[in-house]
Amino acid sequence: MYKMILEEIRGLADEEYKKFHGGLIPGVKTEFLGVRVPKLRAVAKRITKEEWREFLKEYENSTIYEIIMLYGMVLAKADCEFEEKLGYVRKFIPQIDNWAVCDVVCGDLKDIKKNRKKMYEFLQPYFLSDREYEVRFAVVVLMQYYITEEYIDTVLDWYGKICVDAYYVKMAVAWGLSVCFVKFRDKTLAFLQNCEIDRFTYNKAIQKIQESCRVSEEDKKMLKNMKK
């Protein structure tokens, strides 16, 4: 099954898209074929209605960007117990080597909403990892599913403690803080006024908040004066 899927994916490659999207994910070591995300989603949707366990079982660590993305999409959409899914997630995370695969798959893991406690426990070692995309995965999952009344204090606490000196971690924290501000303005403002996060992440967070159409002009002016 895996070989058939690989051939199908190769047949969906778009050379123009390869040139465009490839420029948005610099430093990726895996081979990039140039398949658009909607086409990958369509393949993933079909697989999850068929023998998705067979596909995931046959899959081995890939050197192809789209196959890694597809593996993540399939495991995210698979209909199974959450504990089983976490086994596939554990295998998937070390293969992430770019922001696009990380963020797309995080966004697809919708059943985290019903399993927040289990997922939060699962994430603990990834918050403490020294690997850029393992930490980004944890940061983005927090942003996608934990900026809630119950978890906002926990999210802000982690965003304040993560100190991996890696560009895509810092950008993810800044992005997460901008969402926190939109949803929990007062708590996030208090956090920004007292936090000790590095200057780059802090200023990027301010910038992303200012770029939001859901933030008032008054707050944007105030935040401008808070930049370091």
XYZ file of C-alpha atoms in Angstrom:
228
model
C 0.000 0.000 0.000
C 2.762 2.423 0.956
C 4.526 2.097 -2.423
C 1.252 2.733 -4.254
C 0.623 5.861 -2.194
C 4.150 7.095 -2.830
C 3.668 6.739 -6.586
C 0.332 8.553 -6.339
C 1.925 11.434 -4.437
C 4.709 11.734 -6.985
C 2.057 11.979 -9.681
C 0.452 14.956 -7.931
C 3.634 17.036 -7.931
C 3.431 20.592 -9.279
C 6.752 22.072 -10.382
C 5.613 25.690 -10.079
C 4.277 25.097 -6.570
C 7.521 23.333 -5.701
C 9.479 26.477 -6.567
C 7.088 28.735 -4.648
C 6.470 26.738 -1.482
C 10.010 25.425 -1.311
C 11.166 28.986 -0.733
C 8.920 29.285 2.317
C 10.528 26.395 4.176
C 14.278 27.075 4.065
C 16.731 24.577 5.457
C 14.515 21.529 4.960
C 16.662 18.448 4.445
C 13.904 16.217 3.095
C 13.044 15.986 -0.606
C 10.232 18.363 -1.592
C 8.059 17.174 -4.472
C 5.693 20.134 -4.678
C 2.246 18.721 -3.834
C -0.373 21.184 -2.623
C -1.849 20.673 0.854
C -5.481 20.248 -0.350
C -4.389 17.369 -2.590
C -2.518 15.736 0.290
C -5.606 16.156 2.477
C -7.728 14.404 -0.139
C -5.344 11.447 -0.197
C -5.235 11.366 3.623
C -9.030 11.421 3.822
C -9.266 8.445 1.487
C -6.632 6.486 3.397
C -8.436 7.028 6.702
C -11.538 5.446 5.175
C -9.529 2.428 4.031
C -6.703 0.476 5.701
C -5.070 3.395 7.459
C -3.350 1.150 10.020
C -1.717 -0.737 7.161
C -0.390 2.528 5.720
C 0.975 3.693 9.079
C 2.467 0.276 9.790
C 4.244 0.085 6.429
C 5.501 3.643 6.733
C 9.129 4.072 7.725
C 11.060 7.244 8.436
C 10.755 9.069 5.130
C 13.074 11.484 3.368
C 10.165 13.020 1.444
C 8.401 16.118 2.814
C 4.955 15.200 1.479
C 5.059 11.643 2.833
C 5.933 12.898 6.314
C 3.076 15.404 6.035
C 0.719 12.671 4.826
C 1.664 10.390 7.719
C 0.825 13.199 10.128
C -2.475 13.950 8.398
C -3.544 10.305 8.445
C -2.712 9.719 12.103
C -4.464 12.982 13.010
C -7.684 12.004 11.252
C -7.609 8.288 12.118
C -10.602 6.986 14.055
C -9.046 5.203 17.027
C -8.579 5.408 20.774
C -6.497 8.409 21.804
C -3.841 6.244 23.467
C -3.242 4.455 20.166
C -3.051 7.788 18.376
C -0.420 9.055 20.782
C 1.774 6.120 19.788
C 1.721 7.321 16.194
C 2.283 10.934 17.281
C 5.336 9.844 19.275
C 6.789 8.265 16.116
C 5.907 11.309 14.018
C 7.348 14.150 16.109
C 11.077 13.344 15.668
C 10.643 13.512 11.890
C 9.438 17.113 11.857
C 12.093 19.359 10.353
C 10.045 22.403 9.302
C 7.277 24.688 10.511
C 4.801 23.717 7.782
C 4.548 20.003 8.616
C 4.460 20.853 12.312
C 1.671 23.411 12.095
C -0.547 21.596 9.589
C -0.566 18.378 11.617
C -1.081 20.214 14.919
C -4.128 21.861 13.387
C -5.487 18.495 12.245
C -5.285 16.833 15.686
C -8.824 17.898 16.536
C -9.528 15.114 19.036
C -7.114 16.781 21.448
C -10.139 18.891 22.423
C -11.694 15.817 24.032
C -8.404 14.594 25.511
C -6.680 17.732 26.786
C -5.487 16.211 30.055
C -3.874 13.183 28.371
C -2.287 15.311 25.670
C -0.915 17.800 28.177
C 0.787 14.979 30.083
C 2.139 13.615 26.795
C 3.654 17.005 25.907
C 5.770 17.401 29.056
C 9.077 15.998 27.696
C 8.695 17.994 24.484
C 8.528 21.309 26.366
C 11.927 20.414 27.829
C 13.508 19.108 24.625
C 16.517 20.811 23.030
C 15.274 19.941 19.541
C 13.709 22.907 17.737
C 10.689 21.238 16.186
C 9.862 19.045 19.162
C 9.502 22.218 21.213
C 7.620 24.009 18.426
C 5.176 21.109 18.247
C 4.402 21.480 21.960
C 4.137 25.277 21.708
C 1.766 25.155 18.719
C -0.423 22.466 20.314
C -0.782 24.733 23.352
C -1.805 27.596 21.095
C -4.293 25.510 19.113
C -6.072 23.737 21.975
C -5.180 25.143 25.404
C -5.852 28.881 25.307
C -8.964 28.372 27.409
C -10.204 29.571 30.781
C -8.909 26.377 32.380
C -5.439 26.404 30.829
C -4.521 30.043 30.085
C -2.334 30.416 33.191
C -0.519 27.179 32.331
C 0.016 28.306 28.736
C 1.467 31.653 29.776
C 3.675 29.946 32.344
C 5.154 27.630 29.694
C 5.579 30.434 27.175
C 7.541 32.303 29.814
C 9.790 29.336 30.631
C 10.676 28.054 27.160
C 14.143 29.325 26.364
C 15.365 27.259 23.417
C 17.499 29.521 21.245
C 15.859 28.488 17.984
C 14.119 30.796 15.506
C 11.022 28.675 14.864
C 10.447 28.104 18.576
C 10.642 31.824 19.285
C 8.280 32.609 16.423
C 5.801 30.011 17.677
C 5.874 31.459 21.198
C 5.308 34.954 19.785
C 2.404 33.656 17.685
C 0.940 31.875 20.711
C 1.186 35.009 22.860
C -0.658 37.007 20.214
C -3.556 34.543 20.373
C -3.454 34.657 24.174
C -3.778 38.446 24.017
C -6.796 38.275 21.727
C -8.581 35.752 23.946
C -7.329 36.801 27.387
C -6.188 40.401 27.047
C -5.698 41.360 30.686
C -3.814 38.222 31.731
C -1.568 38.377 28.698
C -0.889 42.080 29.132
C 0.121 41.471 32.743
C 2.369 38.641 31.551
C 4.082 40.855 28.966
C 4.638 43.606 31.522
C 6.416 41.247 33.908
C 7.921 38.430 31.832
C 11.607 37.775 31.233
C 11.403 36.247 27.765
C 14.160 37.226 25.349
C 13.938 40.523 23.508
C 13.399 39.001 20.054
C 10.432 36.843 21.135
C 8.949 39.671 23.191
C 9.059 42.179 20.333
C 7.758 39.617 17.839
C 4.822 38.923 20.151
C 4.069 42.658 20.336
C 4.303 42.887 16.550
C 1.946 39.954 15.971
C -0.588 41.370 18.439
C -0.457 44.721 16.657
C -1.074 42.982 13.327
C -4.284 41.365 14.596
C -7.578 42.804 13.397
C -9.119 41.671 16.707
C -7.061 44.095 18.804
C -8.253 47.666 19.391
C -6.344 50.651 18.042
C -5.902 51.893 21.606
C -4.185 48.661 22.595
C -2.009 48.729 19.503
C -0.777 52.211 20.408
C -0.113 51.111 23.986
C 1.803 48.052 22.826
C 3.929 50.154 20.480
C 5.277 51.958 23.523
C 6.021 48.628 25.243
C 8.544 47.446 22.664
C 12.089 46.950 23.901
